[in-house]
Tab-separated table of C-alpha atoms and ligand atoms in Angstrom:
chain	number	residue	atom	x	y	z
U	1	MET	CA	0.000	0.000	0.000
U	2	LYS	CA	1.250	3.484	-0.893
U	3	ARG	CA	1.791	5.990	1.890
U	4	GLY	CA	0.577	9.548	1.259
U	5	LEU	CA	2.884	12.374	0.259
U	6	LEU	CA	4.029	15.334	2.279
U	7	LEU	CA	4.626	18.401	0.105
U	8	THR	CA	5.848	21.523	1.853
U	9	LEU	CA	5.983	25.092	0.595
U	10	GLU	CA	8.537	27.466	2.023
U	11	GLY	CA	9.862	30.914	1.346
U	12	PRO	CA	10.487	34.360	2.750
U	13	GLU	CA	7.604	36.727	3.557
U	14	GLY	CA	5.347	37.550	0.619
U	15	SER	CA	6.490	34.668	-1.553
U	16	GLY	CA	2.899	33.555	-2.259
U	17	LYS	CA	2.920	30.173	-0.505
U	18	SER	CA	-0.747	30.256	0.421
U	19	THR	CA	-1.896	31.071	-3.118
U	20	HIS	CA	0.348	28.381	-4.566
U	21	SER	CA	-0.762	25.810	-1.957
U	22	ARG	CA	-4.350	26.381	-3.058
U	23	LEU	CA	-3.529	26.173	-6.763
U	24	LEU	CA	-1.444	23.063	-6.222
U	25	ALA	CA	-4.283	21.419	-4.304
U	26	GLY	CA	-6.583	22.078	-7.276
U	27	TYR	CA	-3.999	20.524	-9.610
U	28	LEU	CA	-3.715	17.353	-7.517
U	29	ILE	CA	-7.466	17.025	-7.012
U	30	GLN	CA	-7.898	17.177	-10.809
U	31	LYS	CA	-5.646	14.141	-10.948
U	32	ASN	CA	-7.925	12.357	-8.460
U	33	ILE	CA	-5.340	12.520	-5.725
U	34	GLN	CA	-6.887	13.016	-2.305
U	35	THR	CA	-5.358	16.238	-1.021
U	36	TYR	CA	-5.348	18.174	2.231
U	37	CYS	CA	-4.005	21.701	2.776
U	38	THR	CA	-2.579	22.677	6.100
U	39	ARG	CA	-0.208	25.289	7.542
U	40	GLU	CA	2.295	26.037	10.270
U	41	PRO	CA	2.094	27.387	12.780
U	42	GLY	CA	-1.541	26.498	13.179
U	43	SER	CA	-4.154	24.166	11.710
U	44	THR	CA	-4.989	22.401	14.973
U	45	ALA	CA	-7.029	24.195	17.654
U	46	LEU	CA	-3.951	24.324	19.906
U	47	GLY	CA	-1.682	25.328	17.033
U	48	GLU	CA	-3.896	28.251	16.037
U	49	LYS	CA	-3.723	29.541	19.611
U	50	MET	CA	0.061	29.247	19.496
U	51	ARG	CA	0.033	31.069	16.130
U	52	GLN	CA	-1.750	33.984	17.792
U	53	LEU	CA	0.817	34.044	20.606
U	54	LEU	CA	3.711	33.850	18.148
U	55	LEU	CA	2.551	36.439	15.656
U	56	SER	CA	0.793	39.033	17.794
U	57	PRO	CA	2.726	42.315	17.679
U	58	LEU	CA	1.865	42.673	21.384
U	59	HIS	CA	4.482	40.043	22.258
U	60	LYS	CA	7.527	42.026	21.183
U	61	ASN	CA	9.490	40.869	24.240
U	62	MET	CA	9.238	37.142	23.381
U	63	SER	CA	12.667	35.560	23.753
U	64	ALA	CA	14.169	33.650	20.830
U	65	ARG	CA	14.134	30.414	22.865
U	66	THR	CA	10.469	30.814	23.749
U	67	GLU	CA	9.722	31.484	20.089
U	68	LEU	CA	11.591	28.365	18.985
U	69	LEU	CA	9.814	26.163	21.530
U	70	LEU	CA	6.371	27.518	20.658
U	71	TYR	CA	6.881	26.870	16.932
U	72	GLU	CA	8.015	23.355	17.773
U	73	ALA	CA	5.110	22.756	20.170
U	74	ALA	CA	2.645	23.801	17.479
U	75	ARG	CA	4.478	21.490	15.051
U	76	ALA	CA	4.385	18.457	17.353
U	77	GLN	CA	0.625	18.838	17.733
U	78	HIS	CA	0.203	19.305	13.975
U	79	VAL	CA	2.261	16.221	13.151
U	80	ASP	CA	0.421	13.991	15.621
U	81	GLU	CA	-3.104	15.300	15.059
U	82	ILE	CA	-3.130	15.976	11.308
U	83	ILE	CA	-0.069	14.977	9.291
U	84	ILE	CA	0.570	11.417	10.453
U	85	PRO	CA	-3.124	10.366	10.299
U	86	ALA	CA	-3.470	11.899	6.798
U	87	LEU	CA	-0.335	10.168	5.494
U	88	LYS	CA	-1.630	6.868	6.871
U	89	LYS	CA	-4.788	7.418	4.785
U	90	ASN	CA	-2.643	7.955	1.637
U	91	VAL	CA	-3.537	11.622	1.420
U	92	ALA	CA	-1.260	14.143	-0.292
U	93	VAL	CA	-0.677	16.743	2.403
U	94	ILE	CA	0.287	20.237	1.253
U	95	CYS	CA	1.822	22.053	4.156
U	96	ASP	CA	2.400	25.816	4.081
U	97	ARG	CA	5.727	25.871	6.015
U	98	PHE	CA	7.268	23.028	7.992
U	99	TYR	CA	10.604	22.373	9.707
U	100	ASP	CA	12.778	24.198	7.163
U	101	ALA	CA	11.091	27.409	8.328
U	102	THR	CA	12.535	26.875	11.798
U	103	PHE	CA	16.054	26.461	10.410
U	104	ALA	CA	15.579	29.593	8.293
U	105	TYR	CA	13.854	31.878	10.841
U	106	GLN	CA	15.077	30.709	14.251
U	107	GLY	CA	18.412	29.259	13.066
U	108	TYR	CA	19.614	31.736	10.448
U	109	GLY	CA	17.295	34.631	11.357
U	110	ARG	CA	17.568	34.550	15.171
U	111	LYS	CA	21.042	32.939	15.080
U	112	ILE	CA	20.137	30.000	17.344
U	113	ASP	CA	22.664	27.171	16.944
U	114	LEU	CA	21.510	25.062	13.981
U	115	ASN	CA	22.350	21.832	15.844
U	116	ILE	CA	19.970	22.794	18.622
U	117	VAL	CA	17.269	23.643	16.069
U	118	LYS	CA	17.850	20.258	14.431
U	119	HIS	CA	17.472	18.340	17.706
U	120	ILE	CA	14.213	20.058	18.622
U	121	ASN	CA	12.894	19.783	15.058
U	122	ASP	CA	13.647	16.040	15.084
U	123	PHE	CA	11.815	15.639	18.376
U	124	ALA	CA	8.770	17.572	17.111
U	125	VAL	CA	8.371	15.779	13.778
U	126	ASN	CA	8.644	12.231	15.055
U	127	LYS	CA	10.516	11.053	11.896
U	128	VAL	CA	8.092	12.682	9.449
U	129	LYS	CA	9.985	14.188	6.508
U	130	PRO	CA	8.690	16.079	3.465
U	131	ASP	CA	8.806	14.103	0.213
U	132	LEU	CA	9.320	17.354	-1.648
U	133	THR	CA	9.780	20.963	-0.609
U	134	ILE	CA	9.190	23.903	-2.909
U	135	LEU	CA	11.202	26.942	-1.908
U	136	LEU	CA	9.573	30.032	-3.409
U	137	ASP	CA	12.385	32.514	-3.719
U	138	ILE	CA	11.705	36.247	-3.830
U	139	ASP	CA	13.683	39.435	-3.249
U	140	VAL	CA	13.254	40.381	0.407
U	141	ASN	CA	12.071	43.958	-0.161
U	142	ILE	CA	9.530	42.973	-2.812
U	143	GLY	CA	8.259	40.161	-0.564
U	144	LEU	CA	7.912	42.356	2.515
U	145	GLU	CA	6.035	44.962	0.533
U	146	LYS	CA	3.593	42.297	-0.709
U	147	SER	CA	3.107	40.689	2.691
U	148	SER	CA	2.305	43.989	4.375
U	149	ARG	CA	-0.510	44.459	1.847
U	150	LEU	CA	-1.854	40.914	2.037
U	151	SER	CA	-1.464	39.940	5.691
U	152	LYS	CA	-3.556	36.826	6.549
U	153	ASP	CA	-3.605	37.524	10.268
U	154	SER	CA	-5.518	40.528	11.523
U	155	PHE	CA	-4.182	42.419	14.488
U	156	PRO	CA	-5.524	45.502	16.229
U	157	ARG	CA	-4.634	48.730	14.402
U	158	GLY	CA	-3.980	46.762	11.196
U	159	GLU	CA	-0.320	46.159	12.121
U	160	SER	CA	1.745	43.511	10.381
U	161	ASP	CA	2.681	40.485	12.478
U	162	ARG	CA	5.565	40.291	14.955
U	163	ILE	CA	7.890	38.425	12.578
U	164	GLU	CA	7.078	40.598	9.549
U	165	GLN	CA	8.021	43.585	11.694
U	166	GLU	CA	11.624	42.351	12.009
U	167	GLY	CA	14.159	44.433	10.085
U	168	THR	CA	15.308	43.792	6.533
U	169	GLU	CA	18.623	42.306	7.768
U	170	PHE	CA	16.722	39.575	9.636
U	171	HIS	CA	14.661	38.745	6.557
U	172	LYS	CA	17.787	38.705	4.368
U	173	ARG	CA	19.365	36.133	6.696
U	174	VAL	CA	16.152	34.071	6.459
U	175	ARG	CA	16.278	34.100	2.659
U	176	GLU	CA	19.995	33.201	2.596
U	177	GLY	CA	19.272	30.480	5.137
U	178	TYR	CA	16.601	28.946	2.934
U	179	LEU	CA	18.944	29.032	-0.076
U	180	ASN	CA	21.673	27.312	1.994
U	181	LEU	CA	19.240	24.576	3.001
U	182	ALA	CA	18.302	24.056	-0.660
U	183	GLN	CA	21.966	23.760	-1.608
U	184	ARG	CA	22.481	21.127	1.049
U	185	GLU	CA	19.443	19.034	0.020
U	186	PRO	CA	18.938	19.619	-3.717
U	187	GLU	CA	17.031	16.352	-4.173
U	188	ARG	CA	14.308	17.340	-1.729
U	189	ILE	CA	14.260	21.143	-1.877
U	190	LYS	CA	13.492	22.688	-5.272
U	191	VAL	CA	13.982	26.411	-5.639
U	192	VAL	CA	11.321	28.142	-7.739
U	193	THR	CA	11.814	31.833	-8.480
U	194	VAL	CA	8.631	33.818	-7.915
U	195	GLU	CA	7.559	35.368	-11.228
U	196	SER	CA	5.198	38.316	-11.475
U	197	GLU	CA	2.717	36.046	-13.272
U	198	ILE	CA	1.284	33.588	-10.737
U	199	SER	CA	0.531	30.989	-13.440
U	200	LYS	CA	4.202	30.876	-14.508
U	201	THR	CA	5.383	30.188	-10.979
U	202	GLN	CA	2.653	27.578	-10.494
U	203	LEU	CA	3.680	25.796	-13.703
U	204	GLU	CA	7.243	25.464	-12.392
U	205	ILE	CA	5.909	24.048	-9.128
U	206	GLN	CA	3.734	21.555	-11.000
U	207	LYS	CA	6.732	20.316	-13.019
U	208	HIS	CA	8.546	19.395	-9.813
U	209	ILE	CA	5.407	17.770	-8.409
U	210	ASP	CA	4.918	15.730	-11.597
U	211	GLY	CA	8.473	14.427	-11.237
U	212	LEU	CA	7.725	13.320	-7.690
U	213	LEU	CA	4.409	11.700	-8.688
U	214	ARG	CA	6.145	9.714	-11.450
U	215	ARG	CA	8.832	8.529	-9.036
U	216	ASN	CA	6.049	7.393	-6.676
U	217	ASN	CA	4.106	5.563	-9.420
U	218	TYR	CA	1.141	7.929	-9.554
U	219	VAL	CA	-0.436	8.440	-12.982
U	220	VAL	CA	0.565	11.945	-14.108
R	301	TMP	P1	2.980	32.521	7.463
R	301	TMP	O1	2.550	33.925	7.639
R	301	TMP	O2	3.782	32.262	6.255
R	301	TMP	O3	1.869	31.563	7.655
R	301	TMP	O4	4.037	32.179	8.651
R	301	TMP	C1	3.948	32.691	9.865
R	301	TMP	C2	5.244	33.330	10.302
R	301	TMP	O5	5.943	32.446	11.190
R	301	TMP	C3	6.224	33.692	9.197
R	301	TMP	O6	6.758	34.976	9.499
R	301	TMP	C4	7.325	32.683	9.355
R	301	TMP	C5	7.301	32.342	10.814
R	301	TMP	N1	7.780	30.985	11.167
R	301	TMP	C6	8.927	30.857	11.935
R	301	TMP	O7	9.569	31.858	12.293
R	301	TMP	N2	9.333	29.600	12.289
R	301	TMP	C7	8.638	28.470	11.947
R	301	TMP	O8	9.041	27.353	12.296
R	301	TMP	C8	7.438	28.637	11.152
R	301	TMP	C9	6.641	27.427	10.768
R	301	TMP	C10	7.048	29.907	10.784
């Protein structure tokens, strides 16, 4: 029996992951592949509460270690409650951010030792690993400009979230971090440059997904 697939989308702020997750789900459903879209942090009732804690601009004094542990706590719940059961049912799970985000944001961005991030990531994911990761790459300034216009989370006074509010240098380290991760794992992490036309970017994503489906004996 085939196990489901875990497809993750990653990228700096404003890279369009949510739009592309939705479009990709439509593409897979058309192929009669049972698909489920989910996101981190969040998706479970507990995870959504942790998302609020993590992203609220009110919590500006959150320490980097607290931040790391909250992301990982939300992830552990997500893995146990949603991802593992879905994979057992052969579902293709599309996850908007997963453990690479913690390497990029808390490791490279906050400068927490990458070995520590790896240990806590490993503990949270319980051996679950993405089959394929799409890294949507975008210039940091363009991305931040887009994300401030299209914020998914609403906060009092219409502010952007706590992480978006970090300076450009932080977000540049995040982007470089993601690109380093992709260099280290080129088989799993595919870099797709964000084009101004959404359909062009989506087509590139679909090509990588088709490759994965073929390797896993799905009919493409
Ligand atoms: P989103 O807005 O793309 O859904 O992501 C929420 C924010 O959380 C985004 O700024 C990236 C950040 N993040 C981390 O810093 N570490 C993590 O492990 C994850 C999953 C997200």
